Coordinates of N, CA and C in Angstrom, one line a residue:
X1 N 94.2 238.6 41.5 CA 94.9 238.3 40.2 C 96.2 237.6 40.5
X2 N 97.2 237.8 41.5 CA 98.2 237.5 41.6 C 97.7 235.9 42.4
X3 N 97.1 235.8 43.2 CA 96.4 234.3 42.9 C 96.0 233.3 42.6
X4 N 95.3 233.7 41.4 CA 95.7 233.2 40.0 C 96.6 232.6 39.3
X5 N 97.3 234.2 39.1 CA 98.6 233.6 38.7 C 99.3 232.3 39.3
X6 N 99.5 232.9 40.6 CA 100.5 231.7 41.8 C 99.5 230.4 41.2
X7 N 98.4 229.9 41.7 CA 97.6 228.6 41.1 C 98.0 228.2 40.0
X8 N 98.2 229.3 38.7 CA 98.3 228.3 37.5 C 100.0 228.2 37.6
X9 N 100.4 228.9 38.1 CA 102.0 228.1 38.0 C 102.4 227.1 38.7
X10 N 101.8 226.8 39.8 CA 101.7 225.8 40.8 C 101.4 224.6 39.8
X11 N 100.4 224.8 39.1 CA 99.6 223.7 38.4 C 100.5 223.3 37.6
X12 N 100.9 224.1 36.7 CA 102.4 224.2 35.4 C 103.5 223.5 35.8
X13 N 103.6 223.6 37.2 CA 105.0 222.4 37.6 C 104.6 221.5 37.9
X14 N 103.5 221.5 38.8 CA 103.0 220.2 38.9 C 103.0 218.8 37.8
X15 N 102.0 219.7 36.6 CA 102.1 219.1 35.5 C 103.1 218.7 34.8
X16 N 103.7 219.3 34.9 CA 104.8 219.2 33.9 C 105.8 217.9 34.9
X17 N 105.8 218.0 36.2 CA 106.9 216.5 37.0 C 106.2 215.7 36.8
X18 N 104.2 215.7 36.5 CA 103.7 214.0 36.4 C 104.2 213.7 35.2
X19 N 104.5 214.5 34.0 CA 104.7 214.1 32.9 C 105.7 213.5 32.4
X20 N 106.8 214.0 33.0 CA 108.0 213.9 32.9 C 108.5 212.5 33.6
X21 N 107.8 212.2 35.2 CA 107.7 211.2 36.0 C 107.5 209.8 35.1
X22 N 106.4 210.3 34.3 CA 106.0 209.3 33.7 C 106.4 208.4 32.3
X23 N 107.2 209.4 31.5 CA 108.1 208.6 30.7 C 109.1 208.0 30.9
X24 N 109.6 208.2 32.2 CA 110.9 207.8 32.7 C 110.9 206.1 32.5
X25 N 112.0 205.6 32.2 CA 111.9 204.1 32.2 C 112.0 203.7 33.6
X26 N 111.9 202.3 34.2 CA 111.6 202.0 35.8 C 113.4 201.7 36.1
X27 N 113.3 202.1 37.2 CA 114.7 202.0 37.7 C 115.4 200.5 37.8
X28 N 116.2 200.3 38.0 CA 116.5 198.6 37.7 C 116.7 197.8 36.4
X29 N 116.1 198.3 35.3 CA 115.8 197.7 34.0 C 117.1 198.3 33.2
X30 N 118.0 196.8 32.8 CA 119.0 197.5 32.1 C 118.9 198.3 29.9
X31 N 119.6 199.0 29.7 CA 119.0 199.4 28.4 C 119.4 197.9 27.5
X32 N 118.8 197.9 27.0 CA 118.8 196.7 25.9 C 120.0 196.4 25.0
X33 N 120.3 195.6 24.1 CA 122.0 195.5 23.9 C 121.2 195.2 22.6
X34 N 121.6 195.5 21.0 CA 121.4 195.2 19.8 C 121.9 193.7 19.5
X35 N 121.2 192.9 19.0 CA 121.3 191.2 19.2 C 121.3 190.7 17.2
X36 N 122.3 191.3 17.0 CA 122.3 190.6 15.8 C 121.8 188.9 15.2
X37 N 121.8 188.2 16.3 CA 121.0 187.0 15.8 C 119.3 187.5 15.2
X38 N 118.7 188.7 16.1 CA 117.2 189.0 15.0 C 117.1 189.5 14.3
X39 N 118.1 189.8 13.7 CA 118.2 190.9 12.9 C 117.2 190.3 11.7
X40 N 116.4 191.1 10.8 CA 115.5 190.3 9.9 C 115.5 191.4 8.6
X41 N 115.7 190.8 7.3 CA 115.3 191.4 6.1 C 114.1 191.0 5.6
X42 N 113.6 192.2 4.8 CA 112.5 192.3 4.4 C 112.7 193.2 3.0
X43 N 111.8 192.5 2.0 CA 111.7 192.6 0.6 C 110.2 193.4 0.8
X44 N 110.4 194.7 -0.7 CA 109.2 195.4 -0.3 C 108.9 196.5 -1.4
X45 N 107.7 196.8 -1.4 CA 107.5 198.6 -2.2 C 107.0 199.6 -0.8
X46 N 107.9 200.7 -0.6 CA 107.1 201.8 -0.2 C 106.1 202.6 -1.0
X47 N 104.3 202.2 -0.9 CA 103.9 202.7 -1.2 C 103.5 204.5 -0.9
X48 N 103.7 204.6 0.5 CA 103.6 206.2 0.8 C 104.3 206.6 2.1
X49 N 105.1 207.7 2.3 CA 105.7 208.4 3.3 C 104.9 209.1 3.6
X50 N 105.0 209.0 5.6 CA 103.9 209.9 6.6 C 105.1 210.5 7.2
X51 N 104.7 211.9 7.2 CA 105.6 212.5 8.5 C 104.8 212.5 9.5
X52 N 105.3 212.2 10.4 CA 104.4 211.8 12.2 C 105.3 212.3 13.0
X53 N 105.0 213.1 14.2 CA 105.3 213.9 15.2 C 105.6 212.6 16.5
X54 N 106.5 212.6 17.1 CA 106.4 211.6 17.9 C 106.2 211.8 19.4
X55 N 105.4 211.5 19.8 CA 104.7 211.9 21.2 C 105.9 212.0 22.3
X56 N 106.5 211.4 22.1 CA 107.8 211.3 23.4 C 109.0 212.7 23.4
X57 N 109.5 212.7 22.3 CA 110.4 213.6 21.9 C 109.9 214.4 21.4
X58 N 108.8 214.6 20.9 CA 108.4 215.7 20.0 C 108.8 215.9 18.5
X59 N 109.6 215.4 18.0 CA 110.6 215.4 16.9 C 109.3 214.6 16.2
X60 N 110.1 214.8 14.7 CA 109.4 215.2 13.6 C 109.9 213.3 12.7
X61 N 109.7 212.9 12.7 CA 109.8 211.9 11.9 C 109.1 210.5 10.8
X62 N 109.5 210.5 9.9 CA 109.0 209.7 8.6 C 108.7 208.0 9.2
X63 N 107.5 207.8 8.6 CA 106.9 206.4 8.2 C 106.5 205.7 6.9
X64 N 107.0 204.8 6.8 CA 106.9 204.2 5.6 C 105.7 203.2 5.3
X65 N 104.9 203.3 4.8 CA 103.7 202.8 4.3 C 103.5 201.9 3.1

């Protein structure tokens, strides 16, 4: 039993550093700088709001449809 156990928590960290490894951005790449020349307006109807779960953060946030 205790076996087991040890295995699945072995696994649980495992998993959890590929996961973690893997969203990381790549080293070298600087963050991006907001570029007011693209800035773009857009004329419109929101026909429907989605709440969507966002795979990265987890957090809870709205789409406009």
């Amino acid at each position: 039993m205790k076996t087991w156990r040890m295995l699945h928590l072995i696994l649980a960290v495992l998993m959890a550093s590929l996961s973690a490894a893997a969203w990381q951005k790549p080293a070298g790449q600087p963050v991006p700088k907001y570029d007011k020349a693209t800035e773009a307006i857009f004329k419109g109807t929101v026909e429907e709001v989605k709440d969507h779960q966002c795979p990265v953060s987890r957090g809870l946030g709205s789409h406009l449809c």
